mmCIF file of C-alpha atoms in Angstrom:
data_model
loop_
_atom_site.group_PDB
_atom_site.id
_atom_site.type_symbol
_atom_site.label_atom_id
_atom_site.label_comp_id
_atom_site.label_asym_id
_atom_site.label_seq_id
_atom_site.Cartn_x
_atom_site.Cartn_y
_atom_site.Cartn_z
ATOM 1 C CA UNK A 1 68.500 28.196 20.221
ATOM 2 C CA UNK A 2 66.227 31.084 18.582
ATOM 3 C CA UNK A 3 67.113 30.896 15.364
ATOM 4 C CA UNK A 4 66.881 27.094 14.782
ATOM 5 C CA UNK A 5 63.403 27.901 16.060
ATOM 6 C CA UNK A 6 62.126 30.743 13.804
ATOM 7 C CA UNK A 7 63.240 29.461 10.363
ATOM 8 C CA UNK A 8 61.621 26.177 10.508
ATOM 9 C CA UNK A 9 58.674 27.412 11.712
ATOM 10 C CA UNK A 10 58.181 29.747 9.208
ATOM 11 C CA UNK A 11 58.111 28.095 6.164
ATOM 12 C CA UNK A 12 55.701 24.848 7.301
ATOM 13 C CA UNK A 13 52.716 27.686 8.717
ATOM 14 C CA UNK A 14 53.345 30.322 5.317
ATOM 15 C CA UNK A 15 53.746 27.317 2.444
ATOM 16 C CA UNK A 16 51.372 24.573 3.503
ATOM 17 C CA UNK A 17 47.877 26.482 4.638
ATOM 18 C CA UNK A 18 48.405 28.413 0.689
ATOM 19 C CA UNK A 19 49.085 25.033 -0.862
ATOM 20 C CA UNK A 20 46.447 23.535 -0.047
ATOM 21 C CA UNK A 21 43.620 25.532 -0.338
ATOM 22 C CA UNK A 22 44.035 27.345 -3.394
ATOM 23 C CA UNK A 23 44.532 23.356 -5.473
ATOM 24 C CA UNK A 24 42.498 21.248 -3.602
ATOM 25 C CA UNK A 25 39.780 24.266 -3.294
ATOM 26 C CA UNK A 26 39.132 24.862 -6.697
ATOM 27 C CA UNK A 27 39.096 21.782 -8.963
ATOM 28 C CA UNK A 28 36.458 21.213 -7.445
ATOM 29 C CA UNK A 29 34.346 24.595 -7.694
ATOM 30 C CA UNK A 30 35.739 24.936 -11.429
ATOM 31 C CA UNK A 31 35.448 21.257 -12.597
ATOM 32 C CA UNK A 32 32.521 19.866 -11.011
ATOM 33 C CA UNK A 33 30.086 22.887 -11.555
ATOM 34 C CA UNK A 34 30.310 23.221 -15.515
ATOM 35 C CA UNK A 35 29.901 19.697 -15.648
ATOM 36 C CA UNK A 36 25.939 18.664 -14.350
ATOM 37 C CA UNK A 37 24.821 22.227 -15.555
ATOM 38 C CA UNK A 38 26.084 22.590 -18.918
ATOM 39 C CA UNK A 39 25.681 18.546 -20.879
ATOM 40 C CA UNK A 40 23.410 17.059 -18.206
ATOM 41 C CA UNK A 41 20.343 19.725 -18.576
ATOM 42 C CA UNK A 42 21.235 19.784 -22.399
ATOM 43 C CA UNK A 43 20.898 15.969 -22.958
ATOM 44 C CA UNK A 44 17.405 16.521 -21.730
ATOM 45 C CA UNK A 45 16.024 19.939 -22.750
ATOM 46 C CA UNK A 46 17.400 18.201 -26.178
ATOM 47 C CA UNK A 47 16.512 14.372 -27.307
ATOM 48 C CA UNK A 48 13.640 14.219 -24.025
ATOM 49 C CA UNK A 49 11.529 16.932 -26.058
ATOM 50 C CA UNK A 50 12.597 17.116 -29.637
ATOM 51 C CA UNK A 51 11.128 12.866 -29.012
ATOM 52 C CA UNK A 52 7.805 13.952 -27.884
ATOM 53 C CA UNK A 53 6.524 16.803 -30.225
ATOM 54 C CA UNK A 54 7.880 15.266 -33.442
ATOM 55 C CA UNK A 55 6.730 11.359 -31.930
ATOM 56 C CA UNK A 56 4.414 11.162 -30.030
ATOM 57 C CA UNK A 57 1.701 14.257 -31.125
ATOM 58 C CA UNK A 58 1.990 13.318 -34.295
ATOM 59 C CA UNK A 59 0.951 9.618 -33.949
ATOM 60 C CA UNK A 60 -1.770 11.075 -31.859
ATOM 61 C CA UNK A 61 -3.894 13.866 -34.582
ATOM 62 C CA UNK A 62 -3.565 11.514 -37.311
ATOM 63 C CA UNK A 63 -4.571 7.554 -35.547
ATOM 64 C CA UNK A 64 -7.026 9.349 -32.095
ATOM 65 C CA UNK A 65 -8.907 12.082 -33.549
ATOM 66 C CA UNK A 66 -9.425 10.361 -36.648
ATOM 67 C CA UNK A 67 -10.896 7.609 -34.908
ATOM 68 C CA UNK A 68 -12.580 8.932 -32.780
ATOM 69 C CA UNK A 69 -14.244 11.588 -35.615
ATOM 70 C CA UNK A 70 -15.307 8.158 -37.533
ATOM 71 C CA UNK A 71 -16.545 6.036 -34.963
ATOM 72 C CA UNK A 72 -17.837 7.929 -31.107
ATOM 73 C CA UNK A 73 -20.446 10.273 -33.600
ATOM 74 C CA UNK A 74 -21.916 8.050 -35.721
ATOM 75 C CA UNK A 75 -23.080 5.501 -33.318
ATOM 76 C CA UNK A 76 -23.945 8.410 -31.327
ATOM 77 C CA UNK A 77 -25.971 9.684 -33.898
ATOM 78 C CA UNK A 78 -27.276 6.385 -34.783
ATOM 79 C CA UNK A 79 -28.741 5.709 -30.906
ATOM 80 C CA UNK A 80 -30.466 8.459 -30.721
ATOM 81 C CA UNK A 81 -31.496 10.269 -33.652
ATOM 82 C CA UNK A 82 -32.929 6.434 -35.744
ATOM 83 C CA UNK A 83 -30.649 4.408 -37.569
ATOM 84 C CA UNK A 84 -32.120 5.872 -40.753
ATOM 85 C CA UNK A 85 -30.761 9.204 -40.931
ATOM 86 C CA UNK A 86 -26.861 8.295 -39.652
ATOM 87 C CA UNK A 87 -26.816 5.165 -41.549
ATOM 88 C CA UNK A 88 -28.256 5.706 -44.829
ATOM 89 C CA UNK A 89 -25.966 8.737 -45.899
ATOM 90 C CA UNK A 90 -22.626 7.824 -44.696
ATOM 91 C CA UNK A 91 -22.884 3.653 -44.966
ATOM 92 C CA UNK A 92 -24.509 2.585 -47.154
ATOM 93 C CA UNK A 93 -23.532 5.856 -49.755
ATOM 94 C CA UNK A 94 -20.564 5.258 -49.155
ATOM 95 C CA UNK A 95 -20.657 1.287 -49.869
ATOM 96 C CA UNK A 96 -22.997 1.119 -53.158
ATOM 97 C CA UNK A 97 -19.832 3.980 -54.359
ATOM 98 C CA UNK A 98 -17.101 1.236 -53.662
ATOM 99 C CA UNK A 99 -19.089 -1.890 -54.842
ATOM 100 C CA UNK A 100 -19.165 0.127 -58.028
ATOM 101 C CA UNK A 101 -16.264 1.897 -58.986
ATOM 102 C CA UNK A 102 -14.764 -1.823 -57.382
ATOM 103 C CA UNK A 103 -16.743 -4.760 -59.329
ATOM 104 C CA UNK A 104 -15.679 -4.921 -62.618
ATOM 105 C CA UNK A 105 -18.233 -5.113 -65.393
ATOM 106 C CA UNK A 106 -18.155 -8.915 -66.603
ATOM 107 C CA UNK A 107 -16.314 -9.517 -70.026
ATOM 108 C CA UNK A 108 -16.426 -12.191 -73.284
ATOM 109 C CA UNK A 109 -13.985 -13.229 -74.915
ATOM 110 C CA UNK A 110 -13.993 -14.139 -78.547
ATOM 111 C CA UNK A 111 -11.370 -15.050 -80.977
ATOM 112 C CA UNK A 112 -11.839 -13.034 -84.436
ATOM 113 C CA UNK A 113 -10.786 -14.648 -87.957
ATOM 114 C CA UNK A 114 -7.154 -13.301 -87.263
ATOM 115 C CA UNK A 115 -6.669 -15.803 -84.148
ATOM 116 C CA UNK A 116 -6.422 -12.441 -82.442
ATOM 117 C CA UNK A 117 -8.486 -12.209 -78.340
ATOM 118 C CA UNK A 118 -10.723 -10.180 -78.442
ATOM 119 C CA UNK A 119 -12.576 -9.483 -75.091
ATOM 120 C CA UNK A 120 -16.041 -7.109 -74.518
ATOM 121 C CA UNK A 121 -18.105 -5.664 -71.415
ATOM 122 C CA UNK A 122 -20.657 -7.310 -70.759
ATOM 123 C CA UNK A 123 -23.697 -5.111 -70.118
ATOM 124 C CA UNK A 124 -26.705 -6.264 -67.971
ATOM 125 C CA UNK A 125 -28.822 -3.684 -67.085
ATOM 126 C CA UNK A 126 -29.812 -1.046 -70.711
ATOM 127 C CA UNK A 127 -32.179 1.235 -70.165
ATOM 128 C CA UNK A 128 -33.264 3.005 -73.625
ATOM 129 C CA UNK A 129 -34.991 5.565 -74.040
ATOM 130 C CA UNK A 130 -39.010 5.212 -74.395
ATOM 131 C CA UNK A 131 -39.845 6.438 -78.287
ATOM 132 C CA UNK A 132 -43.611 7.621 -77.547
ATOM 133 C CA UNK A 133 -45.127 7.702 -80.730
ATOM 134 C CA UNK A 134 -47.250 10.305 -81.040
ATOM 135 C CA UNK A 135 -52.374 9.788 -80.408
ATOM 136 C CA UNK A 136 -54.258 10.386 -83.274
ATOM 137 C CA UNK A 137 -56.131 12.789 -82.811
ATOM 138 C CA UNK A 138 -59.649 13.140 -84.070
ATOM 139 C CA UNK A 139 -61.823 14.817 -87.646
ATOM 140 C CA UNK A 140 -65.170 15.284 -86.695
ATOM 141 C CA UNK A 141 -65.939 16.177 -90.178
ATOM 142 C CA UNK A 142 -66.174 12.700 -91.278
ATOM 143 C CA UNK A 143 -68.475 9.226 -90.034
ATOM 144 C CA UNK A 144 -68.431 8.248 -86.299
ATOM 145 C CA UNK A 145 -69.421 5.197 -87.484
ATOM 146 C CA UNK A 146 -65.751 4.423 -88.989
ATOM 147 C CA UNK A 147 -64.448 4.701 -85.260
ATOM 148 C CA UNK A 148 -66.540 2.755 -84.023
ATOM 149 C CA UNK A 149 -65.506 0.048 -87.150
ATOM 150 C CA UNK A 150 -61.577 0.960 -85.222
ATOM 151 C CA UNK A 151 -63.238 -0.374 -81.964
ATOM 152 C CA UNK A 152 -64.249 -3.659 -83.660
ATOM 153 C CA UNK A 153 -61.331 -4.324 -85.205
ATOM 154 C CA UNK A 154 -59.673 -3.774 -82.373
ATOM 155 C CA UNK A 155 -61.053 -5.455 -79.785
ATOM 156 C CA UNK A 156 -60.741 -9.011 -83.275
ATOM 157 C CA UNK A 157 -56.879 -8.210 -83.730
ATOM 158 C CA UNK A 158 -54.701 -11.011 -83.142
ATOM 159 C CA UNK A 159 -51.586 -10.072 -81.667
ATOM 160 C CA UNK A 160 -49.243 -10.756 -85.114
ATOM 161 C CA UNK A 161 -50.565 -10.719 -89.104
ATOM 162 C CA UNK A 162 -52.122 -13.801 -90.962
ATOM 163 C CA UNK A 163 -51.786 -12.231 -93.429
ATOM 164 C CA UNK A 164 -56.045 -11.615 -94.201
ATOM 165 C CA UNK A 165 -55.935 -7.556 -93.044
ATOM 166 C CA UNK A 166 -58.284 -7.302 -95.427
ATOM 167 C CA UNK A 167 -60.600 -9.172 -94.755
ATOM 168 C CA UNK A 168 -60.395 -8.192 -91.404
ATOM 169 C CA UNK A 169 -61.055 -4.309 -91.696
ATOM 170 C CA UNK A 170 -64.138 -5.990 -94.819
ATOM 171 C CA UNK A 171 -65.731 -7.217 -90.967
ATOM 172 C CA UNK A 172 -65.068 -4.507 -89.369
ATOM 173 C CA UNK A 173 -66.863 -1.657 -91.601
ATOM 174 C CA UNK A 174 -69.630 -4.416 -92.263
ATOM 175 C CA UNK A 175 -70.214 -4.394 -88.872
ATOM 176 C CA UNK A 176 -69.767 -0.753 -86.940
ATOM 177 C CA UNK A 177 -72.414 -0.446 -89.796
ATOM 178 C CA UNK A 178 -70.059 2.565 -92.353
ATOM 179 C CA UNK A 179 -70.895 0.556 -95.407
ATOM 180 C CA UNK A 180 -73.511 -1.977 -96.220
ATOM 181 C CA UNK A 181 -72.244 -4.564 -98.508
ATOM 182 C CA UNK A 182 -69.199 -6.173 -98.728
ATOM 183 C CA UNK A 183 -66.816 -5.634 -100.526
ATOM 184 C CA UNK A 184 -65.539 -7.850 -103.476
ATOM 185 C CA UNK A 185 -62.162 -7.153 -104.101
ATOM 186 C CA UNK A 186 -59.345 -9.707 -102.828
ATOM 187 C CA UNK A 187 -56.353 -7.733 -102.843
ATOM 188 C CA UNK A 188 -55.405 -5.592 -100.415
ATOM 189 C CA UNK A 189 -54.066 -3.107 -103.071
ATOM 190 C CA UNK A 190 -58.054 -2.517 -103.916
ATOM 191 C CA UNK A 191 -59.591 -1.504 -101.838
ATOM 192 C CA UNK A 192 -58.619 2.716 -101.995
ATOM 193 C CA UNK A 193 -59.992 2.388 -105.245
ATOM 194 C CA UNK A 194 -63.067 0.118 -104.590
ATOM 195 C CA UNK A 195 -64.363 2.831 -101.258
ATOM 196 C CA UNK A 196 -64.241 5.548 -102.966
ATOM 197 C CA UNK A 197 -66.069 4.137 -106.171
ATOM 198 C CA UNK A 198 -68.993 1.654 -104.248
ATOM 199 C CA UNK A 199 -68.924 3.294 -100.592
ATOM 200 C CA UNK A 200 -67.947 6.340 -100.656
ATOM 201 C CA UNK A 201 -65.062 7.189 -99.082
ATOM 202 C CA UNK A 202 -63.327 10.176 -99.991
ATOM 203 C CA UNK A 203 -59.166 10.506 -100.055
ATOM 204 C CA UNK A 204 -57.544 12.568 -97.161
ATOM 205 C CA UNK A 205 -54.930 15.254 -97.612
ATOM 206 C CA UNK A 206 -52.495 13.357 -95.851
ATOM 207 C CA UNK A 207 -49.126 11.864 -96.773
ATOM 208 C CA UNK A 208 -47.907 10.848 -92.370
ATOM 209 C CA UNK A 209 -50.119 7.711 -90.962
ATOM 210 C CA UNK A 210 -49.292 8.837 -87.769
ATOM 211 C CA UNK A 211 -51.807 11.711 -88.436
ATOM 212 C CA UNK A 212 -53.985 10.533 -90.087
ATOM 213 C CA UNK A 213 -57.178 10.448 -87.981
ATOM 214 C CA UNK A 214 -58.828 7.637 -85.422
ATOM 215 C CA UNK A 215 -60.881 4.928 -87.874
ATOM 216 C CA UNK A 216 -60.053 5.719 -90.897
ATOM 217 C CA UNK A 217 -58.771 3.615 -93.344
ATOM 218 C CA UNK A 218 -54.889 3.576 -94.329
ATOM 219 C CA UNK A 219 -54.032 1.614 -98.141
ATOM 220 C CA UNK A 220 -50.472 0.327 -98.598
ATOM 221 C CA UNK A 221 -48.960 -1.621 -101.450
ATOM 222 C CA UNK A 222 -47.400 -1.041 -105.309
ATOM 223 C CA UNK A 223 -48.683 -2.322 -108.196
ATOM 224 C CA UNK A 224 -46.086 -5.322 -107.937
ATOM 225 C CA UNK A 225 -47.823 -6.534 -104.042
ATOM 226 C CA UNK A 226 -51.139 -7.075 -102.755
ATOM 227 C CA UNK A 227 -50.681 -4.089 -100.460
ATOM 228 C CA UNK A 228 -51.909 -4.209 -96.699
ATOM 229 C CA UNK A 229 -54.357 -2.800 -95.082
ATOM 230 C CA UNK A 230 -55.090 -0.611 -91.419
ATOM 231 C CA UNK A 231 -57.524 1.654 -89.829
ATOM 232 C CA UNK A 232 -56.262 3.680 -87.209
ATOM 233 C CA UNK A 233 -57.192 3.845 -83.560
ATOM 234 C CA UNK A 234 -55.664 6.140 -80.953
ATOM 235 C CA UNK A 235 -52.699 4.654 -79.903
ATOM 236 C CA UNK A 236 -51.531 3.421 -82.826
ATOM 237 C CA UNK A 237 -53.031 0.368 -86.194
ATOM 238 C CA UNK A 238 -54.684 -2.726 -86.300
ATOM 239 C CA UNK A 239 -55.979 -4.295 -89.433
ATOM 240 C CA UNK A 240 -55.739 -8.711 -87.971
ATOM 241 C CA UNK A 241 -53.128 -7.344 -85.830
ATOM 242 C CA UNK A 242 -51.984 -4.865 -83.934
ATOM 243 C CA UNK A 243 -49.073 -2.284 -84.225
ATOM 244 C CA UNK A 244 -47.960 0.503 -82.970
ATOM 245 C CA UNK A 245 -46.277 1.657 -85.768
ATOM 246 C CA UNK A 246 -47.071 1.684 -89.393
ATOM 247 C CA UNK A 247 -46.708 -0.796 -91.820
ATOM 248 C CA UNK A 248 -43.760 0.441 -93.736
ATOM 249 C CA UNK A 249 -45.213 -0.061 -97.370
ATOM 250 C CA UNK A 250 -45.553 2.909 -99.676
ATOM 251 C CA UNK A 251 -48.427 5.084 -98.639
ATOM 252 C CA UNK A 252 -50.963 4.720 -100.933
ATOM 253 C CA UNK A 253 -53.605 7.180 -99.176
ATOM 254 C CA UNK A 254 -54.890 8.152 -96.288
ATOM 255 C CA UNK A 255 -59.287 7.322 -96.799
ATOM 256 C CA UNK A 256 -62.309 8.218 -94.603
ATOM 257 C CA UNK A 257 -66.272 8.745 -95.674
ATOM 258 C CA UNK A 258 -67.550 11.657 -94.664
#
């Protein structure tokens, strides 16, 4: 009986406890703890932070700060300092630039002689450089009554010519007292010879009508034309009409009474 008890009890106590401890505990400690530590934390760190850093901050930096800088400072400055200093430099200037660049010019379409369609821009605002003519100088050597004659002629002159230039100049010279009788010539080109021979006028060494002194008599014409006579004023020329520019006819001479 002693041999049977020792043989059966010995293997039961040594084999079963050893197998149960090694097989059941090692898989629980080796497999389960490694999976949650390597997979779950790695996915949470890789996916969530990258999405948060790329998408959310980028949209917040590009959209929100730009709107906040553009809208909020304008409103606070416009209320505190006044609308003139904040609104005028920012909004109206930007709107004017946009309107000038975006609004196209009106164009005029037409067909050429060859049947081709073309268009040109219509200019609605044109500001040329203003032409300023020189003022006439006052020459103290000539008779002062000639300047009075120029003033009288300017008061009686019309806006447009009536083809009576020599007639109006005669009246102005006679009214000022620089001549004592009315000239008898009819053609304007003959005014120079009559003024020199009968009334003591002298020809001045002037070839540019703008350089003629105030009150001088300018005679224009050719042998085949009627000619033209006018008096020099401070800011132009006058005969039976007023003009800022001299006659386009050939200048025969500039005459004055000394």
